[in-house]
mmCIF file of C-alpha atoms in Angstrom:
data_model
loop_
_atom_site.group_PDB
_atom_site.id
_atom_site.type_symbol
_atom_site.label_atom_id
_atom_site.label_comp_id
_atom_site.label_asym_id
_atom_site.label_seq_id
_atom_site.Cartn_x
_atom_site.Cartn_y
_atom_site.Cartn_z
ATOM 1 C CA MET U 30 0.000 0.000 0.000
ATOM 2 C CA ASP U 31 1.238 3.487 -0.867
ATOM 3 C CA ARG U 32 0.937 5.515 2.334
ATOM 4 C CA GLN U 33 1.221 8.868 0.597
ATOM 5 C CA ALA U 34 -1.454 7.947 -1.938
ATOM 6 C CA LEU U 35 -3.807 6.983 0.919
ATOM 7 C CA GLU U 36 -3.191 10.217 2.814
ATOM 8 C CA HIS U 37 -3.553 12.352 -0.340
ATOM 9 C CA SER U 38 -6.829 10.611 -1.179
ATOM 10 C CA LEU U 39 -8.183 11.321 2.307
ATOM 11 C CA ALA U 40 -7.029 14.951 2.184
ATOM 12 C CA ARG U 41 -8.753 15.424 -1.171
ATOM 13 C CA ARG U 42 -11.997 13.919 0.147
ATOM 14 C CA LEU U 43 -11.867 16.256 3.135
ATOM 15 C CA LEU U 44 -11.197 19.349 1.015
ATOM 16 C CA ASP U 45 -14.077 18.425 -1.267
ATOM 17 C CA HIS U 46 -16.340 18.064 1.783
ATOM 18 C CA ILE U 47 -15.198 21.412 3.202
ATOM 19 C CA ASP U 48 -15.808 23.148 -0.127
ATOM 20 C CA GLY U 49 -19.180 21.473 -0.561
ATOM 21 C CA GLY U 50 -20.378 21.752 3.032
ATOM 22 C CA THR U 51 -20.774 17.952 3.127
ATOM 23 C CA THR U 52 -19.479 14.920 5.000
ATOM 24 C CA ASP U 53 -19.571 11.135 4.592
ATOM 25 C CA LEU U 54 -23.088 9.894 5.356
ATOM 26 C CA ALA U 55 -24.762 6.645 6.365
ATOM 27 C CA PRO U 56 -27.716 5.504 4.226
ATOM 28 C CA ASP U 57 -30.238 6.100 7.049
ATOM 29 C CA ILE U 58 -30.496 7.225 10.651
ATOM 30 C CA LEU U 59 -30.101 4.565 13.338
ATOM 31 C CA GLU U 60 -32.441 4.575 16.339
ATOM 32 C CA LEU U 61 -31.587 2.241 19.208
ATOM 33 C CA PRO U 62 -33.454 1.417 22.431
ATOM 34 C CA THR U 63 -31.926 2.833 25.585
ATOM 35 C CA ASP U 64 -31.818 -0.658 27.059
ATOM 36 C CA ILE U 65 -28.500 -1.069 25.184
ATOM 37 C CA TYR U 66 -27.161 0.664 28.318
ATOM 38 C CA SER U 67 -28.951 -1.660 30.752
ATOM 39 C CA ARG U 68 -27.212 -3.774 33.367
ATOM 40 C CA ALA U 69 -28.304 -6.997 31.642
ATOM 41 C CA ARG U 70 -26.841 -5.777 28.346
ATOM 42 C CA HIS U 71 -23.631 -4.697 30.120
ATOM 43 C CA ASP U 72 -23.151 -8.181 31.582
ATOM 44 C CA GLU U 73 -23.644 -9.812 28.192
ATOM 45 C CA GLU U 74 -21.256 -7.392 26.462
ATOM 46 C CA PHE U 75 -18.643 -7.877 29.172
ATOM 47 C CA GLU U 76 -18.713 -11.635 28.678
ATOM 48 C CA VAL U 77 -18.900 -11.711 24.871
ATOM 49 C CA LEU U 78 -17.029 -8.629 23.668
ATOM 50 C CA PHE U 79 -14.352 -8.360 26.341
ATOM 51 C CA ARG U 80 -13.789 -11.786 27.864
ATOM 52 C CA GLY U 81 -14.598 -13.676 24.671
ATOM 53 C CA HIS U 82 -12.995 -11.472 22.015
ATOM 54 C CA PRO U 83 -9.396 -10.443 21.182
ATOM 55 C CA LEU U 84 -8.501 -7.018 22.556
ATOM 56 C CA VAL U 85 -5.692 -4.584 21.824
ATOM 57 C CA LEU U 86 -3.465 -4.848 24.895
ATOM 58 C CA SER U 87 -0.744 -2.395 23.907
ATOM 59 C CA LEU U 88 1.290 -1.039 21.024
ATOM 60 C CA SER U 89 4.577 -2.709 20.148
ATOM 61 C CA GLY U 90 6.553 0.342 21.233
ATOM 62 C CA ALA U 91 5.673 -0.351 24.874
ATOM 63 C CA LEU U 92 8.132 -3.277 24.701
ATOM 64 C CA ALA U 93 11.085 -1.474 23.164
ATOM 65 C CA GLY U 94 13.389 -4.486 22.804
ATOM 66 C CA PRO U 95 14.308 -7.933 24.147
ATOM 67 C CA GLY U 96 14.321 -8.116 27.912
ATOM 68 C CA THR U 97 11.480 -5.637 28.443
ATOM 69 C CA TYR U 98 8.079 -5.860 30.108
ATOM 70 C CA ARG U 99 4.857 -3.892 30.527
ATOM 71 C CA THR U 100 1.895 -4.505 32.838
ATOM 72 C CA VAL U 101 -1.671 -3.931 31.651
ATOM 73 C CA ASP U 102 -4.939 -4.074 33.598
ATOM 74 C CA LEU U 103 -8.137 -4.552 31.613
ATOM 75 C CA CYS U 104 -11.575 -5.592 32.878
ATOM 76 C CA GLY U 105 -10.163 -6.578 36.244
ATOM 77 C CA VAL U 106 -7.527 -8.879 34.720
ATOM 78 C CA PRO U 107 -3.882 -8.061 35.593
ATOM 79 C CA ILE U 108 -1.650 -8.877 32.620
ATOM 80 C CA LEU U 109 2.130 -9.053 32.289
ATOM 81 C CA LEU U 110 3.506 -8.567 28.770
ATOM 82 C CA THR U 111 7.137 -9.478 28.133
ATOM 83 C CA ARG U 112 9.479 -9.480 25.153
ATOM 84 C CA ASN U 113 11.866 -12.371 25.690
ATOM 85 C CA GLU U 114 15.484 -12.539 24.633
ATOM 86 C CA SER U 115 14.547 -13.740 21.139
ATOM 87 C CA GLY U 116 12.145 -10.806 20.683
ATOM 88 C CA ARG U 117 8.918 -12.766 21.064
ATOM 89 C CA VAL U 118 6.042 -11.173 22.978
ATOM 90 C CA ARG U 119 4.509 -13.300 25.721
ATOM 91 C CA ALA U 120 1.433 -12.570 27.871
ATOM 92 C CA PHE U 121 0.722 -13.921 31.352
ATOM 93 C CA ALA U 122 -1.693 -13.387 34.188
ATOM 94 C CA ASN U 123 0.181 -11.017 36.493
ATOM 95 C CA ALA U 124 -0.498 -13.245 39.503
ATOM 96 C CA CYS U 125 1.961 -15.348 41.464
ATOM 97 C CA ARG U 126 1.197 -19.071 41.396
ATOM 98 C CA HIS U 127 1.843 -19.277 45.157
ATOM 99 C CA ARG U 128 -0.884 -17.056 46.627
ATOM 100 C CA GLY U 129 -2.112 -15.023 43.653
ATOM 101 C CA VAL U 130 -0.325 -11.748 44.461
ATOM 102 C CA ARG U 131 0.377 -9.268 41.647
ATOM 103 C CA VAL U 132 3.998 -9.919 40.739
ATOM 104 C CA VAL U 133 5.099 -6.621 39.176
ATOM 105 C CA ASP U 134 3.880 -3.142 38.184
ATOM 106 C CA GLY U 135 4.754 -0.641 35.464
ATOM 107 C CA GLY U 136 7.244 -1.449 32.765
ATOM 108 C CA GLY U 137 10.888 -1.316 31.776
ATOM 109 C CA ALA U 138 13.841 -3.656 31.304
ATOM 110 C CA ARG U 139 14.109 -6.768 33.460
ATOM 111 C CA THR U 140 14.753 -10.490 33.040
ATOM 112 C CA ARG U 141 13.371 -11.709 36.391
ATOM 113 C CA PHE U 142 10.184 -10.924 38.321
ATOM 114 C CA ALA U 143 10.111 -11.639 42.049
ATOM 115 C CA CYS U 144 6.751 -11.628 43.822
ATOM 116 C CA PRO U 145 6.906 -9.043 46.648
ATOM 117 C CA PHE U 146 5.157 -11.409 49.092
ATOM 118 C CA HIS U 147 7.460 -14.461 49.222
ATOM 119 C CA SER U 148 9.839 -13.822 46.313
ATOM 120 C CA TRP U 149 8.732 -16.631 44.045
ATOM 121 C CA THR U 150 10.610 -15.594 40.905
ATOM 122 C CA TYR U 151 9.747 -15.928 37.202
ATOM 123 C CA ASP U 152 11.624 -15.264 33.962
ATOM 124 C CA LEU U 153 10.554 -13.510 30.740
ATOM 125 C CA ASP U 154 8.972 -16.734 29.484
ATOM 126 C CA GLY U 155 6.900 -17.101 32.663
ATOM 127 C CA ARG U 156 8.897 -20.006 34.062
ATOM 128 C CA LEU U 157 9.198 -20.371 37.825
ATOM 129 C CA VAL U 158 12.954 -20.126 38.394
ATOM 130 C CA ALA U 159 13.302 -19.655 42.168
ATOM 131 C CA VAL U 160 11.328 -20.517 45.317
ATOM 132 C CA PRO U 161 12.793 -19.602 48.710
ATOM 133 C CA VAL U 162 12.753 -22.564 51.130
ATOM 134 C CA ASP U 163 11.971 -24.841 48.216
ATOM 135 C CA GLU U 164 12.124 -27.930 50.443
ATOM 136 C CA ALA U 165 8.862 -26.751 52.026
ATOM 137 C CA PHE U 166 7.172 -27.428 48.679
ATOM 138 C CA GLU U 167 8.579 -30.912 48.127
ATOM 139 C CA GLY U 168 6.264 -32.881 45.841
ATOM 140 C CA MET U 169 5.035 -29.823 43.918
ATOM 141 C CA CYS U 170 5.796 -29.871 40.194
ATOM 142 C CA PHE U 171 7.780 -26.643 39.810
ATOM 143 C CA GLU U 172 7.664 -26.904 36.009
ATOM 144 C CA ARG U 173 3.875 -26.627 36.147
ATOM 145 C CA LYS U 174 3.828 -23.538 38.377
ATOM 146 C CA GLY U 175 4.942 -20.955 35.862
ATOM 147 C CA LEU U 176 2.788 -17.879 35.321
ATOM 148 C CA VAL U 177 -0.550 -18.636 33.659
ATOM 149 C CA GLU U 178 -0.094 -17.945 29.951
ATOM 150 C CA LEU U 179 -2.616 -15.936 27.935
ATOM 151 C CA PRO U 180 -3.005 -15.931 24.137
ATOM 152 C CA VAL U 181 -1.186 -13.036 22.464
ATOM 153 C CA SER U 182 -0.188 -12.005 18.959
ATOM 154 C CA GLU U 183 1.923 -9.119 17.649
ATOM 155 C CA GLY U 184 1.964 -7.440 14.267
ATOM 156 C CA TYR U 185 1.651 -4.107 12.453
ATOM 157 C CA GLY U 186 2.566 -2.178 15.617
ATOM 158 C CA LEU U 187 -0.165 -3.823 17.723
ATOM 159 C CA ILE U 188 -0.136 -6.377 20.531
ATOM 160 C CA ILE U 189 -3.497 -8.121 20.838
ATOM 161 C CA GLY U 190 -4.518 -10.794 23.284
ATOM 162 C CA ALA U 191 -7.241 -12.470 25.302
ATOM 163 C CA LEU U 192 -8.146 -12.126 28.965
ATOM 164 C CA ARG U 193 -8.489 -15.873 29.470
ATOM 165 C CA PRO U 194 -6.277 -18.847 28.633
ATOM 166 C CA GLY U 195 -7.359 -20.342 25.338
ATOM 167 C CA PRO U 196 -6.459 -20.994 21.717
ATOM 168 C CA ALA U 197 -3.899 -18.983 19.800
ATOM 169 C CA ILE U 198 -4.922 -15.642 18.303
ATOM 170 C CA ASP U 199 -4.200 -14.662 14.700
ATOM 171 C CA ILE U 200 -3.687 -10.918 14.312
ATOM 172 C CA ASP U 201 -4.200 -11.107 10.546
ATOM 173 C CA GLU U 202 -7.570 -12.738 11.091
ATOM 174 C CA TYR U 203 -8.447 -10.119 13.719
ATOM 175 C CA LEU U 204 -7.596 -7.138 11.483
ATOM 176 C CA GLY U 205 -8.470 -8.469 8.040
ATOM 177 C CA PRO U 206 -6.249 -7.920 4.975
ATOM 178 C CA GLY U 207 -7.197 -4.336 4.121
ATOM 179 C CA LEU U 208 -6.633 -2.926 7.590
ATOM 180 C CA ALA U 209 -3.498 -4.986 8.216
ATOM 181 C CA ASP U 210 -1.906 -3.608 5.046
ATOM 182 C CA GLU U 211 -2.875 -0.059 5.953
ATOM 183 C CA LEU U 212 -1.501 -0.218 9.488
ATOM 184 C CA ALA U 213 1.712 -1.760 8.152
ATOM 185 C CA ALA U 214 2.091 1.239 5.821
ATOM 186 C CA LEU U 215 1.881 3.629 8.773
ATOM 187 C CA GLU U 216 5.108 2.091 10.159
ATOM 188 C CA PHE U 217 4.594 2.865 13.852
ATOM 189 C CA THR U 218 6.086 -0.342 15.273
ATOM 190 C CA GLU U 219 9.147 1.495 16.608
ATOM 191 C CA TRP U 220 7.312 4.542 17.976
ATOM 192 C CA GLU U 221 8.262 5.186 21.601
ATOM 193 C CA LEU U 222 5.993 5.208 24.638
ATOM 194 C CA GLN U 223 6.056 8.793 25.904
ATOM 195 C CA SER U 224 5.134 8.183 29.546
ATOM 196 C CA GLU U 225 3.321 5.740 31.802
ATOM 197 C CA PRO U 226 -0.262 5.012 30.651
ATOM 198 C CA HIS U 227 -2.868 6.707 32.807
ATOM 199 C CA VAL U 228 -6.568 6.111 33.451
ATOM 200 C CA HIS U 229 -9.504 8.472 32.916
ATOM 201 C CA HIS U 230 -12.513 7.541 35.072
ATOM 202 C CA VAL U 231 -15.774 8.310 33.250
ATOM 203 C CA ALA U 232 -19.260 8.409 34.784
ATOM 204 C CA ALA U 233 -20.841 6.828 31.705
ATOM 205 C CA ASN U 234 -21.497 3.479 30.060
ATOM 206 C CA TRP U 235 -18.515 2.355 28.001
ATOM 207 C CA LYS U 236 -20.403 2.734 24.702
ATOM 208 C CA VAL U 237 -21.392 6.319 25.529
ATOM 209 C CA THR U 238 -17.714 6.997 26.239
ATOM 210 C CA LEU U 239 -16.600 5.259 23.037
ATOM 211 C CA ASP U 240 -19.068 7.179 20.885
ATOM 212 C CA THR U 241 -17.482 10.512 21.857
ATOM 213 C CA PHE U 242 -14.439 9.442 19.798
ATOM 214 C CA ARG U 243 -16.379 8.452 16.701
ATOM 215 C CA GLU U 244 -17.880 11.653 15.300
ATOM 216 C CA ASN U 245 -16.898 15.317 15.083
ATOM 217 C CA TYR U 246 -20.419 16.639 14.572
ATOM 218 C CA HIS U 247 -20.036 17.966 18.135
ATOM 219 C CA PHE U 248 -16.823 19.956 17.518
ATOM 220 C CA ARG U 249 -18.575 23.205 16.607
ATOM 221 C CA PHE U 250 -20.643 23.055 19.788
ATOM 222 C CA LEU U 251 -18.986 21.153 22.633
ATOM 223 C CA HIS U 252 -15.441 22.030 21.486
ATOM 224 C CA ARG U 253 -16.130 25.491 20.099
ATOM 225 C CA ARG U 254 -13.508 27.078 22.394
ATOM 226 C CA THR U 255 -10.951 24.275 22.068
ATOM 227 C CA LEU U 256 -10.629 21.751 19.224
ATOM 228 C CA ALA U 257 -12.833 23.721 16.835
ATOM 229 C CA LYS U 258 -10.025 26.276 16.618
ATOM 230 C CA TYR U 259 -7.668 23.615 15.262
ATOM 231 C CA ALA U 260 -9.892 21.208 13.330
ATOM 232 C CA TYR U 261 -12.974 21.327 11.137
ATOM 233 C CA GLY U 262 -16.160 20.059 12.782
ATOM 234 C CA GLY U 263 -18.888 18.229 10.918
ATOM 235 C CA VAL U 264 -16.445 17.063 8.217
ATOM 236 C CA LEU U 265 -15.350 13.445 8.434
ATOM 237 C CA THR U 266 -14.479 10.540 6.160
ATOM 238 C CA PHE U 267 -15.675 7.045 7.076
ATOM 239 C CA ASP U 268 -14.366 3.707 5.781
ATOM 240 C CA PRO U 269 -15.276 0.322 7.300
ATOM 241 C CA PHE U 270 -12.876 -2.630 7.617
ATOM 242 C CA GLY U 271 -15.069 -5.499 8.756
ATOM 243 C CA ARG U 272 -16.089 -4.549 12.306
ATOM 244 C CA HIS U 273 -13.238 -2.032 12.505
ATOM 245 C CA LEU U 274 -13.234 1.365 10.799
ATOM 246 C CA ARG U 275 -11.247 4.425 9.859
ATOM 247 C CA ASN U 276 -12.248 8.073 10.206
ATOM 248 C CA CYS U 277 -10.234 11.035 9.019
ATOM 249 C CA SER U 278 -10.605 14.645 10.162
ATOM 250 C CA ALA U 279 -9.221 17.838 8.652
ATOM 251 C CA LEU U 280 -7.056 20.180 10.673
ATOM 252 C CA ARG U 281 -7.583 23.825 9.815
ATOM 253 C CA SER U 282 -4.064 23.975 8.404
ATOM 254 C CA ILE U 283 -5.392 21.968 5.438
ATOM 255 C CA ASP U 284 -6.367 25.374 3.999
ATOM 256 C CA GLU U 285 -2.649 25.852 3.225
ATOM 257 C CA ILE U 286 -2.824 23.246 0.446
ATOM 258 C CA ARG U 287 -6.269 24.123 -0.876
ATOM 259 C CA ASP U 288 -4.938 25.961 -3.953
ATOM 260 C CA VAL U 289 -1.860 23.793 -4.415
ATOM 261 C CA PRO U 290 -2.012 21.062 -7.110
ATOM 262 C CA ASP U 291 -2.399 17.638 -5.497
ATOM 263 C CA GLU U 292 0.829 16.350 -7.043
ATOM 264 C CA GLN U 293 2.761 19.058 -5.172
ATOM 265 C CA TRP U 294 1.350 18.341 -1.712
ATOM 266 C CA GLY U 295 4.099 16.096 -0.390
ATOM 267 C CA ASP U 296 3.461 14.945 3.210
ATOM 268 C CA VAL U 297 -0.069 15.928 4.281
ATOM 269 C CA MET U 298 -0.046 14.308 7.732
ATOM 270 C CA GLY U 299 0.376 17.737 9.275
ATOM 271 C CA HIS U 300 -3.056 18.649 7.904
ATOM 272 C CA ILE U 301 -5.166 15.558 8.687
ATOM 273 C CA SER U 302 -5.870 13.314 11.671
ATOM 274 C CA LEU U 303 -6.311 9.566 11.119
ATOM 275 C CA GLN U 304 -8.544 7.783 13.621
ATOM 276 C CA TYR U 305 -9.056 4.021 13.736
ATOM 277 C CA ALA U 306 -11.659 2.197 15.805
ATOM 278 C CA LEU U 307 -10.465 -1.352 16.524
ATOM 279 C CA PHE U 308 -13.313 -3.605 17.598
ATOM 280 C CA PRO U 309 -14.651 -3.591 20.181
ATOM 281 C CA ASN U 310 -13.186 -0.819 22.336
ATOM 282 C CA VAL U 311 -10.042 0.896 21.036
ATOM 283 C CA SER U 312 -9.420 4.238 19.382
ATOM 284 C CA LEU U 313 -6.075 4.938 17.692
ATOM 285 C CA THR U 314 -5.430 8.545 16.651
ATOM 286 C CA PHE U 315 -2.504 9.464 14.401
ATOM 287 C CA ASP U 316 -1.009 12.786 13.432
ATOM 288 C CA SER U 317 2.425 13.771 12.143
ATOM 289 C CA ARG U 318 4.077 13.550 15.582
ATOM 290 C CA HIS U 319 2.437 10.801 17.580
ATOM 291 C CA VAL U 320 -0.192 8.116 17.977
ATOM 292 C CA GLU U 321 -2.588 8.003 20.906
ATOM 293 C CA LEU U 322 -4.035 4.728 22.190
ATOM 294 C CA TRP U 323 -7.381 4.985 23.999
ATOM 295 C CA GLN U 324 -8.663 1.705 25.518
ATOM 296 C CA ILE U 325 -12.281 2.109 26.667
ATOM 297 C CA VAL U 326 -13.077 -0.455 29.355
ATOM 298 C CA PRO U 327 -16.444 -1.141 31.042
ATOM 299 C CA VAL U 328 -16.490 -1.013 34.830
ATOM 300 C CA ASP U 329 -20.217 -1.483 35.350
ATOM 301 C CA ALA U 330 -23.361 -0.506 33.459
ATOM 302 C CA ASP U 331 -22.933 3.216 34.079
ATOM 303 C CA THR U 332 -19.191 3.784 34.525
ATOM 304 C CA SER U 333 -16.107 3.119 32.429
ATOM 305 C CA ASP U 334 -12.342 3.596 32.476
ATOM 306 C CA VAL U 335 -10.242 4.846 29.592
ATOM 307 C CA VAL U 336 -6.591 3.766 29.577
ATOM 308 C CA HIS U 337 -4.674 6.418 27.637
ATOM 309 C CA SER U 338 -1.120 6.209 26.349
ATOM 310 C CA THR U 339 0.868 8.239 23.820
ATOM 311 C CA TYR U 340 3.636 7.043 21.511
ATOM 312 C CA LEU U 341 6.020 9.477 19.791
ATOM 313 C CA ARG U 342 7.665 9.099 16.401
ATOM 314 C CA PRO U 343 11.331 8.347 17.203
ATOM 315 C CA ASP U 344 12.827 10.773 14.651
ATOM 316 C CA LEU U 345 11.064 13.867 15.993
ATOM 317 C CA SER U 346 13.119 17.017 16.388
ATOM 318 C CA GLU U 347 13.486 18.400 19.901
ATOM 319 C CA ALA U 348 10.991 21.144 19.055
ATOM 320 C CA GLU U 349 8.434 18.633 17.727
ATOM 321 C CA ARG U 350 8.879 16.397 20.758
ATOM 322 C CA ALA U 351 8.476 19.345 23.116
ATOM 323 C CA LYS U 352 5.301 20.437 21.321
ATOM 324 C CA ALA U 353 3.758 16.965 21.609
ATOM 325 C CA VAL U 354 4.609 16.757 25.308
ATOM 326 C CA GLU U 355 3.307 20.294 25.914
ATOM 327 C CA MET U 356 -0.043 19.543 24.247
ATOM 328 C CA ALA U 357 -0.691 16.308 26.167
ATOM 329 C CA PRO U 358 -2.070 17.834 29.427
ATOM 330 C CA TRP U 359 -4.290 20.225 27.488
ATOM 331 C CA ILE U 360 -5.796 17.366 25.475
ATOM 332 C CA CYS U 361 -6.318 15.185 28.556
ATOM 333 C CA GLU U 362 -7.535 17.727 31.073
ATOM 334 C CA THR U 363 -9.217 20.480 29.068
ATOM 335 C CA VAL U 364 -10.612 18.676 26.033
ATOM 336 C CA VAL U 365 -11.113 15.038 26.994
ATOM 337 C CA ASP U 366 -11.921 15.224 30.712
ATOM 338 C CA GLY U 367 -13.344 18.737 30.683
ATOM 339 C CA GLU U 368 -15.547 18.341 27.606
ATOM 340 C CA ASP U 369 -15.876 14.844 26.086
ATOM 341 C CA PHE U 370 -16.070 12.827 29.281
ATOM 342 C CA TRP U 371 -17.950 15.586 31.103
ATOM 343 C CA VAL U 372 -20.716 15.428 28.519
ATOM 344 C CA ALA U 373 -20.636 11.600 28.525
ATOM 345 C CA GLY U 374 -21.447 11.700 32.244
ATOM 346 C CA ARG U 375 -24.416 13.961 31.560
ATOM 347 C CA THR U 376 -25.949 11.172 29.450
ATOM 348 C CA GLU U 377 -26.462 8.727 32.309
ATOM 349 C CA PRO U 378 -29.387 10.421 34.130
ATOM 350 C CA GLY U 379 -31.387 10.567 30.902
ATOM 351 C CA VAL U 380 -30.923 6.912 29.984
ATOM 352 C CA ARG U 381 -31.250 5.580 33.553
ATOM 353 C CA ALA U 382 -34.389 7.512 34.547
ATOM 354 C CA GLY U 383 -36.605 5.800 31.982
ATOM 355 C CA VAL U 384 -37.669 9.090 30.399
ATOM 356 C CA LEU U 385 -36.091 8.195 27.045
ATOM 357 C CA ASP U 386 -36.967 5.077 25.123
ATOM 358 C CA THR U 387 -34.457 5.514 22.268
ATOM 359 C CA ILE U 388 -31.282 7.321 21.226
ATOM 360 C CA VAL U 389 -30.558 8.408 17.641
ATOM 361 C CA PHE U 390 -27.462 8.404 15.428
ATOM 362 C CA GLY U 391 -27.853 10.620 12.376
ATOM 363 C CA ARG U 392 -26.686 9.945 8.855
ATOM 364 C CA ASN U 393 -23.698 12.198 9.621
ATOM 365 C CA GLU U 394 -22.641 9.734 12.344
ATOM 366 C CA PRO U 395 -21.812 6.625 10.272
ATOM 367 C CA ALA U 396 -18.963 5.425 12.510
ATOM 368 C CA PRO U 397 -20.950 4.936 15.738
ATOM 369 C CA GLN U 398 -23.721 3.375 13.640
ATOM 370 C CA HIS U 399 -21.188 0.877 12.280
ATOM 371 C CA LEU U 400 -19.838 0.009 15.735
ATOM 372 C CA HIS U 401 -23.254 -0.475 17.324
ATOM 373 C CA ARG U 402 -24.313 -2.769 14.497
ATOM 374 C CA GLY U 403 -21.108 -4.709 15.085
ATOM 375 C CA PHE U 404 -21.852 -5.071 18.789
ATOM 376 C CA ASP U 405 -25.344 -6.366 18.013
ATOM 377 C CA ALA U 406 -23.987 -8.826 15.460
ATOM 378 C CA ALA U 407 -21.335 -10.173 17.843
ATOM 379 C CA LEU U 408 -23.904 -10.708 20.591
ATOM 380 C CA ALA U 409 -26.284 -12.407 18.145
ATOM 381 C CA ASP U 410 -23.494 -14.738 17.000
ATOM 382 C CA ALA U 411 -22.703 -15.657 20.607
ATOM 383 C CA ARG U 412 -26.357 -16.388 21.389
ATOM 384 C CA GLU U 413 -26.534 -18.798 18.449
ATOM 385 C CA ARG U 414 -23.499 -20.796 19.555
#
């Protein structure tokens, strides 16, 4: 896939929409019952979509080389990701086989993990390599007391896995050929984790939270003092990839190339923002400097957590790196917490009080329509099995 051709095509679509006052549209509106936010529906989604479906656990850049590790907590499951000495990514339950204590936190470079309780020690491949006072456990099969392994697969800059032991996962099958090729062309495998991932607590159902990422119809209203100054609202491209999708937004700097012939554009990533929704719960946002990973996780029917991490392009200049770091608190605190997640929390009283029987997604909101249809289809498939 030609990355520049893709980006130029998206920039041209956006400019045509801006000039025409249009956007990509769904064929019809989608009206859904508010019981999609019910506790019964939450329990079913938690079991099918999160415990029974591959999830993005991290980006490859979180494990920068052999002998590194990163801990992840999703849906109450503590996970230890390692990259062993041969470069292979492994995933384990981050729980000591002695008494179940969390073995390690954070991430970095290490070849051994000693449980803080009794110092049972494991290597990068999850093997139990040391037990103090080992004679007290005579008769136990030490070889069978390694960390519990979880399915994991790496490719195209992503690490995906499951929250339960089970069969192997195929990342190509998860992504599908079109999306796999496109992510490969973006070449973000070596992008560096900027800082420790952090969690946004949101007083809203996980789907309400997720939907705030999937349309920019709200930019001119909710973000009129913030993002609307930097990006066009109500202008969005939409392209499905199976149950996944891609959106693209136009930054206001795209006006700089409006009167320039397309063949003279060069790199347009400074003028557009690529956003991928990876089923069921992940948003990846790319610009010219960095990629942001947003993992939306259900807590209960009316609250969710969003695990947020940022990865920087390794060849950034000092000025570019400083700009990306400077913008991060503003995005998190002012825009995301102060506006997106604030308004998500204001949804809950309306859907919980029984005063609304439906919610509506307009034709100008094709991405959330696509995701909600995917959720329904996945649940229907599970019910038939």
